[in-house]
Coordinates of C-alpha atoms in Angstrom, one line a residue:
Chain A
M1 CA -72.1 229.6 168.4
S2 CA -70.9 231.9 166.5
G3 CA -71.9 232.1 162.1
M4 CA -68.6 230.4 161.2
S5 CA -68.9 228.1 163.9
R6 CA -72.1 226.6 162.9
R7 CA -70.8 226.7 159.4
G8 CA -67.9 224.9 160.6
F9 CA -70.2 222.8 162.0
L10 CA -72.0 221.4 159.1
L11 CA -69.2 220.5 157.1
A12 CA -67.4 218.5 159.9
A13 CA -71.6 216.9 160.1
A14 CA -71.2 216.4 156.3
G15 CA -68.2 215.0 156.8
A16 CA -68.9 212.4 160.0
A17 CA -72.2 211.9 158.1
A18 CA -69.8 210.2 154.9
A19 CA -67.5 208.6 156.9
T20 CA -70.7 206.7 159.0
A21 CA -72.2 205.3 155.9
L22 CA -69.0 204.2 154.9
T23 CA -68.1 201.9 158.1
P24 CA -71.1 202.0 160.8
P25 CA -70.2 201.9 164.1
K26 CA -71.1 198.7 166.2
R27 CA -71.5 201.3 169.3
R28 CA -74.1 204.0 168.2
L29 CA -77.6 205.4 168.7
L30 CA -80.4 205.1 165.8
Q31 CA -81.1 209.3 166.4
M32 CA -84.1 209.5 164.9
N33 CA -84.9 213.7 165.2
G34 CA -81.8 216.3 165.2
Y35 CA -84.0 217.9 168.1
P36 CA -85.7 217.6 170.2
L37 CA -83.4 214.4 170.6
D38 CA -84.8 211.2 169.9
A39 CA -83.1 208.1 169.2
E40 CA -83.0 204.5 169.8
T41 CA -80.6 201.6 170.4
P42 CA -80.0 199.2 167.7
L43 CA -82.0 196.1 167.7
E44 CA -78.0 194.1 167.8
L45 CA -76.9 196.0 170.8
L46 CA -79.7 195.4 173.3
G47 CA -79.6 191.8 173.8
E48 CA -75.6 192.4 174.7
T49 CA -75.8 193.0 178.5
Y50 CA -78.5 193.2 181.3
I51 CA -77.9 196.5 181.7
T52 CA -78.3 199.1 179.3
P53 CA -74.8 201.5 179.6
N54 CA -76.4 204.6 179.9
D55 CA -74.4 206.8 177.0
L56 CA -76.6 203.5 174.8
F57 CA -80.1 203.7 176.6
F58 CA -82.6 205.5 174.6
I59 CA -83.6 209.2 174.6
R60 CA -86.9 210.7 174.2
H61 CA -87.1 214.7 174.5
H62 CA -90.7 215.8 173.8
W63 CA -88.8 219.3 173.0
N64 CA -85.2 221.3 173.4
P65 CA -86.0 220.5 177.8
I66 CA -84.2 223.5 179.7
F67 CA -82.0 221.3 181.9
P68 CA -81.4 222.4 186.3
D69 CA -78.9 223.4 187.1
A70 CA -78.1 221.1 189.8
R71 CA -76.6 223.4 192.2
T72 CA -79.7 225.3 193.1
W73 CA -82.4 223.1 191.0
K74 CA -84.9 221.6 194.3
L75 CA -87.8 219.4 194.1
T76 CA -90.9 221.3 195.9
V77 CA -93.4 219.3 197.7
D78 CA -96.8 220.5 197.7
G79 CA -100.4 220.2 197.6
E80 CA -101.9 217.4 200.0
V81 CA -99.1 217.6 202.1
E82 CA -98.9 218.2 205.9
R83 CA -95.8 220.2 205.1
P84 CA -94.6 221.3 202.1
L85 CA -90.7 220.7 201.4
A86 CA -88.3 222.1 198.6
L87 CA -85.3 220.2 198.2
S88 CA -81.6 220.1 197.4
L89 CA -79.8 217.5 195.6
A90 CA -77.9 217.2 199.1
D91 CA -81.0 217.1 200.6
L92 CA -82.6 214.2 198.9
K93 CA -79.1 212.3 199.1
A94 CA -79.1 212.7 202.9
M95 CA -82.1 211.0 202.6
P96 CA -82.7 206.5 202.6
Q97 CA -81.0 205.4 199.2
S98 CA -83.3 203.0 197.4
S99 CA -82.4 201.4 194.5
V100 CA -83.9 199.5 191.6
T101 CA -83.6 197.8 188.2
C102 CA -85.4 197.6 185.7
V103 CA -87.0 198.6 181.9
L104 CA -87.7 202.2 180.9
Q105 CA -89.6 201.7 178.0
C106 CA -91.4 204.5 176.1
A107 CA -94.6 203.9 175.8
G108 CA -94.0 204.1 171.5
N109 CA -91.4 201.6 170.7
G110 CA -92.4 199.2 168.3
R111 CA -95.3 202.8 166.2
S112 CA -93.5 201.8 163.2
L113 CA -94.5 198.5 162.8
H114 CA -98.4 199.3 164.0
R115 CA -100.3 198.2 160.0
P116 CA -102.0 200.9 159.1
I117 CA -99.3 203.5 159.7
V118 CA -99.9 206.2 162.6
P119 CA -98.0 209.4 163.1
G120 CA -95.3 209.9 165.8
V121 CA -91.7 209.8 165.8
Q122 CA -90.9 206.0 164.6
W123 CA -89.1 204.0 167.1
K124 CA -88.5 200.3 165.7
Y125 CA -86.9 198.5 168.6
G126 CA -84.4 199.9 170.9
A127 CA -86.8 202.6 172.7
V128 CA -86.2 200.8 175.8
G129 CA -83.2 199.7 178.2
N130 CA -82.7 198.1 181.9
A131 CA -81.0 200.3 184.2
K132 CA -80.3 200.4 187.6
W133 CA -81.7 203.8 189.0
T134 CA -81.4 204.3 192.7
G135 CA -82.1 207.3 194.8
V136 CA -85.4 208.1 197.6
R137 CA -88.3 206.7 197.4
V138 CA -91.4 208.5 196.6
R139 CA -93.1 207.0 199.7
D140 CA -90.0 208.5 202.2
L141 CA -90.6 211.4 200.4
L142 CA -94.2 212.4 200.9
D143 CA -93.7 210.6 204.6
K144 CA -91.4 213.0 205.1
A145 CA -93.9 215.7 204.0
G146 CA -96.8 214.4 205.7
L147 CA -99.2 212.9 203.1
K148 CA -102.9 213.6 203.3
A149 CA -105.4 211.1 203.1
G150 CA -107.4 211.1 200.5
A151 CA -104.9 212.4 197.8
K152 CA -105.2 209.3 195.5
H153 CA -102.8 211.5 192.9
L154 CA -99.3 212.5 192.6
H155 CA -99.2 215.5 190.2
T156 CA -95.7 215.1 188.4
F157 CA -93.6 218.6 186.5
G158 CA -90.2 218.7 185.2
T159 CA -88.5 221.8 184.0
D160 CA -89.3 221.2 180.0
A161 CA -91.5 223.8 178.8
P162 CA -93.3 223.6 175.0
P163 CA -92.6 225.8 173.0
E164 CA -95.6 228.1 171.0
K165 CA -99.2 226.7 172.2
V166 CA -97.6 223.4 172.5
P167 CA -99.8 222.2 175.8
P168 CA -97.6 221.1 178.7
F169 CA -96.0 217.9 179.5
H170 CA -97.7 218.0 182.8
R171 CA -98.5 214.2 184.3
S172 CA -100.2 212.1 187.5
V173 CA -99.2 208.4 188.4
E174 CA -101.9 206.8 190.8
M175 CA -100.7 207.3 194.5
E176 CA -100.8 203.2 194.8
K177 CA -98.6 202.3 192.3
I178 CA -96.3 205.0 192.8
L179 CA -96.2 204.7 196.9
R180 CA -95.1 201.0 195.9
D181 CA -92.5 200.9 193.6
G182 CA -91.6 204.8 192.4
I183 CA -87.9 206.6 192.9
V184 CA -87.2 209.9 192.4
A185 CA -83.4 208.8 190.8
L186 CA -81.1 210.3 191.4
T187 CA -78.6 208.1 189.8
M188 CA -78.2 205.9 186.6
N189 CA -76.4 202.6 187.0
G190 CA -74.0 204.4 189.6
A191 CA -73.8 207.7 187.6
P192 CA -75.3 210.6 188.5
L193 CA -78.6 210.7 186.4
P194 CA -77.5 212.4 183.1
Q195 CA -79.1 215.4 181.4
L196 CA -80.2 213.4 178.9
H197 CA -82.2 211.2 181.0
G198 CA -84.2 213.4 183.1
G199 CA -81.3 214.9 185.4
P200 CA -80.5 215.6 188.2
A201 CA -83.6 213.9 188.4
R202 CA -86.1 212.0 187.6
L203 CA -89.1 209.5 188.5
V204 CA -88.9 206.1 188.1
V205 CA -92.3 204.1 187.9
P206 CA -91.1 200.6 187.3
G207 CA -93.2 198.2 185.1
W208 CA -95.3 202.0 183.4
A209 CA -94.5 203.2 180.6
G210 CA -92.1 206.0 179.8
D211 CA -94.6 208.8 179.7
H212 CA -95.1 208.0 183.9
W213 CA -91.2 208.8 183.9
M214 CA -91.3 212.6 184.4
K215 CA -87.3 214.1 183.2
W216 CA -86.0 217.0 185.3
L217 CA -88.7 216.6 187.8
A218 CA -89.3 219.7 189.5
R219 CA -92.6 219.8 191.3
V220 CA -94.3 216.5 192.6
S221 CA -98.3 217.3 193.7
P222 CA -100.8 215.2 195.7
Q223 CA -104.0 216.0 194.4
A224 CA -106.8 214.0 195.1
E225 CA -107.7 214.0 191.1
P226 CA -105.6 213.1 188.4
Q227 CA -104.3 215.3 186.4
T228 CA -105.6 217.0 183.1
G229 CA -105.0 218.5 180.3
F230 CA -103.4 217.0 176.7
Y231 CA -100.8 214.3 177.5
M232 CA -103.9 213.0 179.9
D233 CA -107.1 213.6 178.5
T234 CA -106.4 212.6 174.3
A235 CA -102.2 211.1 174.7
Y236 CA -100.8 208.3 175.9
R237 CA -104.5 206.2 176.2
Y238 CA -104.8 202.9 174.6
P239 CA -108.6 201.7 173.4
K240 CA -110.1 199.8 176.5
T241 CA -111.4 197.0 173.7
P242 CA -109.6 196.3 171.5
G243 CA -111.1 197.5 167.9
A244 CA -110.6 196.1 164.2
A245 CA -106.8 197.6 163.1
G246 CA -107.4 201.8 161.6
V247 CA -110.4 202.6 163.0
T248 CA -110.0 205.8 165.6
F249 CA -111.3 205.7 169.0
K250 CA -112.5 209.0 170.8
P251 CA -110.4 209.7 173.8
E252 CA -113.2 208.1 176.3
E253 CA -113.3 205.0 174.5
M254 CA -110.1 204.4 176.1
T255 CA -107.6 204.0 179.3
P256 CA -104.6 205.4 180.0
V257 CA -101.2 203.7 178.9
T258 CA -99.6 201.9 182.6
E259 CA -98.2 198.4 182.8
L260 CA -96.0 197.1 179.8
F261 CA -97.6 194.5 177.6
V262 CA -95.7 191.2 178.3
K263 CA -93.3 191.3 174.9
S264 CA -90.1 189.6 173.6
N265 CA -87.2 190.5 171.2
I266 CA -84.7 188.8 169.0
T267 CA -81.9 190.7 169.3
S268 CA -79.3 188.3 167.4
P269 CA -79.8 185.3 165.7
P270 CA -77.5 184.1 164.1
A271 CA -75.6 185.6 160.5
Q272 CA -76.0 181.8 158.9
A273 CA -77.0 178.6 160.5
R274 CA -75.4 175.1 159.1
V275 CA -77.9 171.7 158.7
G276 CA -76.9 169.6 162.0
K277 CA -75.4 172.2 163.4
K278 CA -75.7 173.9 166.7
A279 CA -77.1 177.6 166.3
T280 CA -78.3 180.1 168.8
I281 CA -80.4 183.2 168.9
R282 CA -80.2 185.4 172.0
G283 CA -82.7 188.2 172.9
I284 CA -84.4 190.4 175.7
A285 CA -87.9 189.8 176.9
F286 CA -90.0 191.9 179.6
S287 CA -93.3 193.0 180.7
G288 CA -95.3 195.6 183.2
A289 CA -95.8 192.1 185.6
P290 CA -92.9 192.0 188.1
D291 CA -91.3 188.5 185.7
V292 CA -90.8 187.1 183.2
S293 CA -92.0 183.2 183.8
K294 CA -90.5 181.7 179.8
V295 CA -89.9 182.7 176.5
E296 CA -90.6 180.2 174.0
V297 CA -89.3 180.2 170.2
S298 CA -91.0 178.4 167.7
D299 CA -89.6 177.0 163.9
D300 CA -93.6 176.9 162.3
F301 CA -95.0 179.9 163.4
G302 CA -97.0 179.1 166.6
M303 CA -97.9 175.2 165.4
N304 CA -95.3 174.2 168.2
W305 CA -93.3 175.6 170.9
T306 CA -89.5 174.6 172.2
E307 CA -88.3 176.8 175.6
A308 CA -86.2 179.1 175.5
T309 CA -83.5 179.0 178.5
L310 CA -83.8 182.8 180.8
G311 CA -80.4 184.2 181.6
K312 CA -79.2 184.4 185.2
D313 CA -79.9 187.8 185.5
H314 CA -83.3 188.9 187.2
D315 CA -85.1 191.7 188.7
P316 CA -88.6 193.0 189.6
F317 CA -89.8 194.2 186.1
A318 CA -86.1 193.9 184.5
W319 CA -86.1 192.4 181.5
R320 CA -84.3 188.8 181.7
L321 CA -82.2 188.1 178.4
W322 CA -82.6 184.4 177.0
Y323 CA -81.3 182.5 174.6
H324 CA -82.2 179.0 172.3
D325 CA -79.9 176.6 170.9
F326 CA -81.2 174.6 167.7
V327 CA -79.8 172.1 165.3
P328 CA -81.4 173.0 161.7
K329 CA -82.7 169.5 160.2
A330 CA -83.1 171.2 156.4
A331 CA -81.1 173.5 154.5
G332 CA -83.1 176.9 152.9
K333 CA -85.3 179.3 154.8
T334 CA -86.3 179.2 158.4
T335 CA -88.1 181.6 159.8
L336 CA -88.3 181.7 164.0
V337 CA -90.7 183.4 166.1
A338 CA -90.5 184.0 170.0
R339 CA -92.5 185.0 172.6
A340 CA -92.9 185.4 176.3
T341 CA -94.9 184.7 179.2
D342 CA -94.9 186.9 182.4
S343 CA -95.4 186.0 185.8
S344 CA -99.0 186.8 185.4
G345 CA -99.8 184.5 182.9
S346 CA -100.2 187.2 179.9
V347 CA -98.7 185.6 177.1
Q348 CA -97.0 187.7 174.1
P349 CA -100.1 187.9 171.2
R350 CA -98.9 186.8 167.2
E351 CA -100.6 190.5 166.5
A352 CA -100.3 193.7 168.7
V353 CA -103.4 195.8 168.9
W354 CA -103.9 198.2 166.9
N355 CA -104.2 202.1 168.6
Q356 CA -104.4 205.6 166.3
S357 CA -101.3 206.3 168.6
G358 CA -98.7 203.4 168.1
Y359 CA -98.0 202.5 171.9
L360 CA -97.5 199.3 173.2
F361 CA -96.6 197.6 170.3
N362 CA -96.0 193.5 171.0
A363 CA -95.8 191.1 168.3
W364 CA -94.4 188.1 168.5
P365 CA -90.8 188.8 166.6
S366 CA -89.9 186.9 163.9
V367 CA -86.4 186.5 162.3
E368 CA -85.4 184.4 159.1
I369 CA -82.2 182.7 158.7
E370 CA -80.3 181.1 155.8
V371 CA -79.7 177.7 156.6
V372 CA -76.9 175.7 154.2
A373 CA -75.4 172.3 154.0
Chain B
M1 CA -75.2 234.0 157.4
R2 CA -79.4 232.8 156.9
T3 CA -79.7 234.0 153.7
R4 CA -76.2 232.1 152.6
G5 CA -78.1 228.6 150.6
R6 CA -80.5 226.0 151.8
A7 CA -78.3 224.5 154.4
A8 CA -77.6 228.0 156.3
A9 CA -81.0 229.0 156.4
A10 CA -82.5 225.7 157.7
I11 CA -79.5 226.1 160.1
G12 CA -80.2 229.6 160.8
V13 CA -83.5 228.9 161.4
L14 CA -82.4 226.3 164.0
F15 CA -80.3 228.2 165.8
G16 CA -81.0 231.9 165.2
G17 CA -84.9 232.0 165.6
A18 CA -86.6 231.6 168.4
L19 CA -86.2 228.2 169.1
L20 CA -83.8 229.0 172.3
L21 CA -85.2 232.4 172.8
G22 CA -88.3 230.2 174.3
Q23 CA -86.6 227.5 175.3
A24 CA -84.0 229.2 177.8
G25 CA -84.8 230.0 180.6
P26 CA -83.3 230.3 184.5
G27 CA -81.0 227.8 186.3
G28 CA -80.3 226.0 182.7
S29 CA -80.5 225.9 179.1
R30 CA -79.2 223.7 176.1
E31 CA -77.8 226.7 174.2
G32 CA -74.5 225.7 174.8
D33 CA -75.4 222.4 174.1
L34 CA -76.8 223.0 170.6
P35 CA -76.6 220.9 168.2
A36 CA -76.9 217.6 170.5
L37 CA -75.6 213.9 169.8
G38 CA -75.0 213.1 166.6
T39 CA -77.2 216.5 164.9
Q40 CA -76.6 215.7 161.0
L41 CA -79.3 217.9 160.0
G42 CA -81.8 216.2 157.0
E43 CA -83.7 219.3 155.2
L44 CA -87.2 219.3 153.5
P45 CA -87.8 218.9 150.0
A46 CA -87.0 221.4 147.2
G47 CA -91.1 223.0 146.0
E48 CA -92.6 225.8 146.6
M49 CA -94.0 225.0 150.3
K50 CA -91.4 224.4 151.7
P51 CA -89.9 228.2 152.8
L52 CA -93.3 228.1 154.7
A53 CA -92.6 224.3 156.1
D54 CA -89.3 225.3 156.7
Q55 CA -90.5 228.2 158.6
A56 CA -93.8 227.1 160.0
C57 CA -92.1 223.5 161.1
L58 CA -88.8 223.2 161.8
H59 CA -89.1 226.2 164.4
C60 CA -90.1 223.8 167.1
H61 CA -88.8 220.5 165.8
S62 CA -86.0 219.5 163.2
A63 CA -87.0 218.2 159.9
D64 CA -85.9 214.2 160.4
M65 CA -89.9 214.1 162.5
I66 CA -91.2 215.4 159.4
R67 CA -89.1 213.2 157.2
Q68 CA -89.9 209.9 159.0
Q69 CA -93.1 209.8 158.8
R70 CA -95.9 207.6 155.9
L71 CA -98.8 209.3 156.1
N72 CA -102.0 209.8 153.7
E73 CA -103.9 212.6 152.9
K74 CA -106.3 212.6 156.2
Q75 CA -103.6 211.7 159.0
W76 CA -101.5 215.2 156.9
T77 CA -104.3 217.5 157.6
A78 CA -104.9 216.4 161.0
E79 CA -101.4 217.0 161.6
V80 CA -101.6 220.5 159.9
K81 CA -104.3 221.4 161.9
K82 CA -102.9 219.8 165.2
M83 CA -99.4 221.9 164.8
A84 CA -101.4 225.4 163.6
G85 CA -103.5 224.9 166.7
W86 CA -100.0 225.0 168.8
G87 CA -99.2 227.9 167.3
A88 CA -97.0 226.5 164.0
A89 CA -97.5 230.1 161.4
V90 CA -99.4 228.4 159.0
P91 CA -102.0 230.4 157.1
D92 CA -105.6 229.0 156.9
D93 CA -105.5 230.1 153.0
Q94 CA -102.1 227.9 153.5
Q95 CA -102.8 224.2 154.8
A96 CA -104.7 223.0 152.0
A97 CA -101.4 223.6 149.9
L98 CA -98.9 222.8 153.2
V99 CA -100.5 219.2 153.3
A100 CA -100.3 218.2 149.7
Y101 CA -96.9 219.4 149.5
L102 CA -96.5 216.6 152.2
V103 CA -98.2 213.7 151.0
E104 CA -95.9 214.1 148.3
H105 CA -93.2 213.4 150.2
F106 CA -93.8 211.8 153.4
G107 CA -96.6 210.1 152.0
P108 CA -97.7 206.0 153.0
D109 CA -94.9 205.1 150.5
N110 CA -92.4 207.2 151.8
D111 CA -89.6 204.8 152.3
R112 CA -86.6 207.0 152.0
F113 CA -85.6 208.2 156.2
Q114 CA -82.8 206.6 157.9
P115 CA -82.2 207.2 161.2
V116 CA -78.3 209.5 161.6
A117 CA -75.9 207.0 163.5
A118 CA -74.7 208.7 166.3
Q119 CA -71.6 208.2 168.5
P120 CA -73.1 207.3 172.3
A121 CA -73.4 209.8 174.8
G122 CA -71.1 210.0 177.4
R123 CA -73.0 212.2 179.4

């Protein structure tokens, strides 16, 4: 990029920003960080469709990624296997393909809502989406390589590399989980996996937080022990036993973030409601358990609950859209709250468990509605 | 261009420095794609510590990452220590002044940050 075009870009960006301020586009991402890229989906767009379109799907990069060249890229399989492999995209496409439609949520989604405030990307609601992922089952991949007994953890590596002395983003996933549900995804909603989302291949770990879903996947390596390092031993950990808000835990007092917590959100409250007239609120609900069994709405802060209607679309570890019709009885402000219950019986709590990294916020969502006579 | 005004200086740090040199690698890079998505680069506020903060912080991430924080002195101290340990060029004797600058502008009451509304990415 030349100096002139950089200046031109700045001017163009300033102009675009001014226009944006006047008329915010409806279809948009909310960019939290210019580089590395972090951007979330606006809350009101989340509940519009069962499948989140690729271009509206949240983006989360730890650092400026090195995008692999799909023509020369290979996925290495080594470690505790009989036959180490190096598979091209064509090799992977030639293997049996499986699909899963499920939620991807950043572990830190909702971080900005924790109190006391914690550092990190200040995600609100939209570091989450629901997509159809297609590719090679991890089980098939490791069968092909000849997985040895005793390998309990799949170590995963992407092509992105940290700047300076920042520790590398090396991770591992428990073998039992990844063999049961894991996919090396090559497509997202039917399109080649976009580079911004980890293309040409990323790991998909249905029901588990995004830190397990390695992007720009370059190498997987079954090992007896879990991965070590900052992003296993310090980051992406959650208190084993909830403590008082604001009290910092030591790493050994915490356990890795894995399954998502049951969570609903209200994505579209009515702009206005009228006494005696039906109004509708809509939302999403998901969990680390395979399904959401119900969503309830309360207009008295949880004293009484009414069950909402779940959308028909439905897959294991995917979200459920929901809606709730109600008829306001009196004019004035009314506050509605929602909570979800998942198929294992977990109920969304009134308050999220505070933790120093701000993971897995899942308190009841609430919305205030103006009811007019 | 890095000497021509504040915006140019900031963008110089972003695009001219080792950020790209450090990130480019065999098989692909983001050089052709920067700046990405809805990039509208917010700046760090004026102050004696701005040049140091620009140099030390914007090498690896945009000012947005700082501008959205709402941290107290203890939290900023921990962040600065962590980043210095990870290679941010903050001399030991400048850390307290940098923390003070960050607390002044991005303390618990900071409510100025707004995300950039970006056109959806088609790729």
